[in-house]
Amino acid sequence: MKTKIAASLLSADMLYLSDELKRLEQAGIDWLHYDVMDGVFVPNISFGLPVLKAISQKTKLFRDVHLMIHNPYFYIHKFVLSGADLITFHLESTSDPFSTIKAIKDYHCQAGISIKPATPAKALLPFLDDVDVILVMTVEPGFGGQSYLHEVTPKIKEIKNMIQGRNILIEVDGGIDQQTAPEALEAGADILVTGSYLFRQEDMKKTADALRNIII
Ligand code: DX5
Ligand code: ZN
């Protein structure tokens, strides 16, 4: 499968979001990665429902919503109504991951599950028949602009092997740039999330194409 690029809006210029969306569209970005933080599950607060709704009305880009919130179950329908195409929640954020996946699927949305750097791959085993995406964090969730944690790379490989023939995409999130992307891709990443690196570039299209065309 061709590598997909998911741009993390966390690094966009918040005062000029509609210009930033145009920039992403013109750059041919595949997915819009929307990081929601609640100040409880992670020590930071980002944006939530009204901003997603406004964005959804403005762009056709695929909305990849990454929930870093405690008890995501209670907010699933609101994120769907606000325009999410895929909702990924953290395994560590809920005592009932199965109901959370079911809630997402009941709304005909794609479902993803994410794990923090310290959570082992085998924790995902019970969910492999139910999710569309596994999002592997290669930084501690909460902030953009951190460095890729190389010790997580073997876990990406392990997850790739675990998936076997299933139709699950592996998304890698945190510290992705031209230097670290080959390592994540070689381990099995299908989707690369990029925030601070992408938004810092003058020529976003060139950067996205270069990441997408890395040969491993
Ligand atoms: C971190 C977020 C990431 C982050 C990626 O908690 O989930 O999506 O914004 O940003 P960079 O590419 O700057 O690490
Ligand atoms: Zn993210």
GROMACS .gro file of C-alpha atoms and ligand atoms in nm:
model
  231
    1MET     CA    1   0.000   0.000   0.000
    2LYS     CA    2   0.109   0.354  -0.072
    3THR     CA    3   0.218   0.545   0.239
    4LYS     CA    4  -0.036   0.797   0.363
    5ILE     CA    5   0.057   1.129   0.521
    6ALA     CA    6  -0.157   1.255   0.809
    7ALA     CA    7  -0.091   1.619   0.898
    8SER     CA    8  -0.127   1.700   1.269
    9LEU     CA    9  -0.320   2.024   1.298
   10LEU     CA   10  -0.165   2.085   1.639
   11SER     CA   11   0.126   2.255   1.462
   12ALA     CA   12  -0.091   2.474   1.237
   13ASP     CA   13  -0.134   2.848   1.280
   14MET     CA   14  -0.456   2.852   1.484
   15LEU     CA   15  -0.553   3.204   1.380
   16TYR     CA   16  -0.544   3.109   1.012
   17LEU     CA   17  -0.691   2.760   1.010
   18SER     CA   18  -0.879   2.801   0.685
   19ASP     CA   19  -0.556   2.909   0.509
   20GLU     CA   20  -0.376   2.616   0.669
   21LEU     CA   21  -0.644   2.377   0.538
   22LYS     CA   22  -0.595   2.514   0.187
   23ARG     CA   23  -0.221   2.468   0.223
   24LEU     CA   24  -0.272   2.105   0.326
   25GLU     CA   25  -0.513   2.040   0.040
   26GLN     CA   26  -0.277   2.195  -0.213
   27ALA     CA   27   0.006   1.986  -0.075
   28GLY     CA   28  -0.197   1.672  -0.142
   29ILE     CA   29  -0.204   1.562   0.221
   30ASP     CA   30  -0.398   1.237   0.263
   31TRP     CA   31  -0.545   1.279   0.611
   32LEU     CA   32  -0.606   1.559   0.857
   33HIS     CA   33  -0.489   1.440   1.200
   34TYR     CA   34  -0.689   1.611   1.474
   35ASP     CA   35  -0.538   1.576   1.824
   36VAL     CA   36  -0.787   1.620   2.106
   37MET     CA   37  -0.639   1.660   2.457
   38ASP     CA   38  -0.836   1.705   2.777
   39GLY     CA   39  -0.579   1.798   3.042
   40VAL     CA   40  -0.667   1.476   3.230
   41PHE     CA   41  -0.548   1.185   3.016
   42VAL     CA   42  -0.256   1.400   2.900
   43PRO     CA   43  -0.104   1.708   3.064
   44ASN     CA   44  -0.216   1.946   2.790
   45ILE     CA   45  -0.536   2.088   2.640
   46SER     CA   46  -0.582   2.135   2.265
   47PHE     CA   47  -0.907   2.180   2.074
   48GLY     CA   48  -1.237   1.996   2.067
   49LEU     CA   49  -1.579   1.972   1.907
   50PRO     CA   50  -1.660   2.323   1.772
   51VAL     CA   51  -1.329   2.355   1.589
   52LEU     CA   52  -1.370   2.010   1.433
   53LYS     CA   53  -1.720   2.102   1.320
   54ALA     CA   54  -1.598   2.423   1.158
   55ILE     CA   55  -1.315   2.238   0.986
   56SER     CA   56  -1.547   1.965   0.861
   57GLN     CA   57  -1.766   2.224   0.693
   58LYS     CA   58  -1.462   2.374   0.522
   59THR     CA   59  -1.267   2.074   0.391
   60LYS     CA   60  -1.318   1.736   0.232
   61LEU     CA   61  -0.992   1.608   0.377
   62PHE     CA   62  -1.037   1.282   0.570
   63ARG     CA   63  -1.073   1.369   0.940
   64ASP     CA   64  -0.854   1.139   1.149
   65VAL     CA   65  -0.948   1.222   1.509
   66HIS     CA   66  -0.699   1.118   1.776
   67LEU     CA   67  -0.867   1.131   2.117
   68MET     CA   68  -0.631   1.175   2.411
   69ILE     CA   69  -0.914   1.209   2.660
   70HIS     CA   70  -1.030   1.019   2.965
   71ASN     CA   71  -1.342   0.804   2.910
   72PRO     CA   72  -1.377   0.867   2.534
   73TYR     CA   73  -1.696   0.657   2.518
   74PHE     CA   74  -1.911   0.950   2.633
   75TYR     CA   75  -1.796   1.176   2.350
   76ILE     CA   76  -1.800   0.940   2.052
   77HIS     CA   77  -2.135   1.051   1.910
   78LYS     CA   78  -2.039   1.417   1.946
   79PHE     CA   79  -1.719   1.369   1.750
   80VAL     CA   80  -1.906   1.178   1.481
   81LEU     CA   81  -2.164   1.457   1.456
   82SER     CA   82  -1.879   1.708   1.433
   83GLY     CA   83  -1.740   1.534   1.125
   84ALA     CA   84  -1.493   1.262   1.228
   85ASP     CA   85  -1.425   0.995   0.963
   86LEU     CA   86  -1.201   0.787   1.188
   87ILE     CA   87  -1.193   0.801   1.568
   88THR     CA   88  -0.891   0.663   1.749
   89PHE     CA   89  -0.890   0.641   2.127
   90HIS     CA   90  -0.628   0.527   2.376
   91LEU     CA   91  -0.645   0.179   2.520
   92GLU     CA   92  -0.513   0.330   2.846
   93SER     CA   93  -0.795   0.587   2.866
   94THR     CA   94  -1.090   0.356   2.923
   95SER     CA   95  -1.195   0.054   3.126
   96ASP     CA   96  -1.426  -0.054   2.841
   97PRO     CA   97  -1.249  -0.049   2.504
   98PHE     CA   98  -1.498  -0.291   2.345
   99SER     CA   99  -1.798  -0.065   2.408
  100THR     CA  100  -1.599   0.231   2.280
  101ILE     CA  101  -1.516   0.051   1.954
  102LYS     CA  102  -1.878  -0.059   1.921
  103ALA     CA  103  -2.002   0.297   1.975
  104ILE     CA  104  -1.772   0.422   1.697
  105LYS     CA  105  -1.880   0.144   1.459
  106ASP     CA  106  -2.250   0.192   1.539
  107TYR     CA  107  -2.211   0.544   1.400
  108HIS     CA  108  -2.056   0.402   1.079
  109CYS     CA  109  -1.726   0.565   1.158
  110GLN     CA  110  -1.388   0.392   1.129
  111ALA     CA  111  -1.237   0.286   1.462
  112GLY     CA  112  -0.878   0.307   1.576
  113ILE     CA  113  -0.700   0.214   1.895
  114SER     CA  114  -0.381   0.373   2.018
  115ILE     CA  115  -0.111   0.275   2.266
  116LYS     CA  116   0.145   0.484   2.450
  117PRO     CA  117   0.517   0.400   2.421
  118ALA     CA  118   0.519   0.184   2.737
  119THR     CA  119   0.212  -0.024   2.651
  120PRO     CA  120   0.308  -0.364   2.504
  121ALA     CA  121   0.188  -0.480   2.163
  122LYS     CA  122   0.014  -0.782   2.311
  123ALA     CA  123  -0.235  -0.553   2.488
  124LEU     CA  124  -0.388  -0.503   2.141
  125LEU     CA  125  -0.453  -0.872   2.078
  126PRO     CA  126  -0.820  -0.875   2.190
  127PHE     CA  127  -0.910  -0.595   1.948
  128LEU     CA  128  -0.752  -0.708   1.623
  129ASP     CA  129  -1.076  -0.827   1.469
  130ASP     CA  130  -1.257  -0.501   1.544
  131VAL     CA  131  -1.036  -0.205   1.456
  132ASP     CA  132  -0.945  -0.040   1.126
  133VAL     CA  133  -0.636   0.140   1.253
  134ILE     CA  134  -0.371   0.089   1.520
  135LEU     CA  135  -0.201   0.414   1.615
  136VAL     CA  136   0.141   0.360   1.769
  137MET     CA  137   0.271   0.654   1.970
  138THR     CA  138   0.642   0.713   1.922
  139VAL     CA  139   0.641   1.000   2.175
  140GLU     CA  140   0.453   1.038   2.503
  141PRO     CA  141   0.114   1.179   2.400
  142GLY     CA  142   0.044   1.540   2.491
  143PHE     CA  143   0.274   1.761   2.287
  144GLY     CA  144   0.389   1.813   1.931
  145GLY     CA  145   0.754   1.870   1.852
  146GLN     CA  146   0.905   1.588   2.060
  147SER     CA  147   1.176   1.348   1.943
  148TYR     CA  148   1.095   1.006   1.801
  149LEU     CA  149   1.152   0.731   2.058
  150HIS     CA  150   1.359   0.472   1.873
  151GLU     CA  151   1.292   0.208   2.138
  152VAL     CA  152   0.930   0.188   2.011
  153THR     CA  153   1.032   0.075   1.659
  154PRO     CA  154   1.051  -0.299   1.745
  155LYS     CA  155   0.694  -0.275   1.878
  156ILE     CA  156   0.574  -0.146   1.538
  157LYS     CA  157   0.730  -0.459   1.383
  158GLU     CA  158   0.567  -0.680   1.644
  159ILE     CA  159   0.226  -0.527   1.572
  160LYS     CA  160   0.278  -0.570   1.197
  161ASN     CA  161   0.342  -0.940   1.256
  162MET     CA  162   0.044  -0.974   1.488
  163ILE     CA  163  -0.198  -0.828   1.235
  164GLN     CA  164  -0.124  -1.100   0.976
  165GLY     CA  165  -0.381  -1.092   0.695
  166ARG     CA  166  -0.618  -0.849   0.864
  167ASN     CA  167  -0.718  -0.526   0.700
  168ILE     CA  168  -0.568  -0.296   0.967
  169LEU     CA  169  -0.355   0.008   0.896
  170ILE     CA  170  -0.064   0.098   1.123
  171GLU     CA  171  -0.034   0.470   1.192
  172VAL     CA  172   0.279   0.602   1.359
  173ASP     CA  173   0.257   0.928   1.553
  174GLY     CA  174   0.529   1.140   1.708
  175GLY     CA  175   0.860   1.284   1.595
  176ILE     CA  176   0.826   1.185   1.229
  177ASP     CA  177   1.057   1.364   0.985
  178GLN     CA  178   1.274   1.274   0.686
  179GLN     CA  179   1.529   1.107   0.920
  180THR     CA  180   1.290   0.900   1.132
  181ALA     CA  181   1.025   0.812   0.870
  182PRO     CA  182   1.234   0.535   0.702
  183GLU     CA  183   1.271   0.358   1.037
  184ALA     CA  184   0.893   0.367   1.102
  185LEU     CA  185   0.814   0.259   0.744
  186GLU     CA  186   1.064  -0.023   0.752
  187ALA     CA  187   0.900  -0.148   1.073
  188GLY     CA  188   0.559  -0.153   0.904
  189ALA     CA  189   0.396   0.192   0.922
  190ASP     CA  190   0.124   0.258   0.662
  191ILE     CA  191   0.039   0.610   0.775
  192LEU     CA  192   0.285   0.871   0.899
  193VAL     CA  193   0.157   1.148   1.123
  194THR     CA  194   0.361   1.462   1.088
  195GLY     CA  195   0.307   1.790   1.270
  196SER     CA  196   0.592   2.022   1.360
  197TYR     CA  197   0.818   1.895   1.079
  198LEU     CA  198   0.558   1.943   0.803
  199PHE     CA  199   0.425   2.280   0.912
  200ARG     CA  200   0.775   2.422   0.942
  201GLN     CA  201   0.841   2.361   0.569
  202GLU     CA  202   0.811   2.629   0.306
  203ASP     CA  203   0.717   2.372   0.040
  204MET     CA  204   0.471   2.136   0.206
  205LYS     CA  205   0.396   1.941  -0.112
  206LYS     CA  206   0.762   1.862  -0.169
  207THR     CA  207   0.795   1.748   0.193
  208ALA     CA  208   0.481   1.533   0.185
  209ASP     CA  209   0.586   1.377  -0.148
  210ALA     CA  210   0.934   1.307  -0.016
  211LEU     CA  211   0.794   1.131   0.292
  212ARG     CA  212   0.545   0.937   0.081
  213ASN     CA  213   0.806   0.825  -0.167
  214ILE     CA  214   1.064   0.695   0.079
  215ILE     CA  215   1.177   0.359  -0.051
  216ILE     CA  216   1.252   0.093   0.207
  217DX5     C1  217   0.112   1.414   2.027
  217DX5     C2  218   0.019   1.407   1.909
  217DX5     C3  219   0.086   1.407   1.779
  217DX5     C4  220   0.173   1.526   1.753
  217DX5     C5  221   0.264   1.500   1.636
  217DX5     O1  222   0.042   1.388   2.144
  217DX5     O2  223  -0.061   1.292   1.914
  217DX5     O3  224  -0.007   1.389   1.673
  217DX5     O4  225   0.100   1.642   1.731
  217DX5     O5  226   0.346   1.610   1.622
  217DX5     P1  227   0.500   1.599   1.582
  217DX5     O6  228   0.502   1.550   1.440
  217DX5     O7  229   0.546   1.738   1.599
  217DX5     O8  230   0.565   1.501   1.678
  218ZN      ZN  231  -0.183   1.244   1.735
   0.00000   0.00000   0.00000
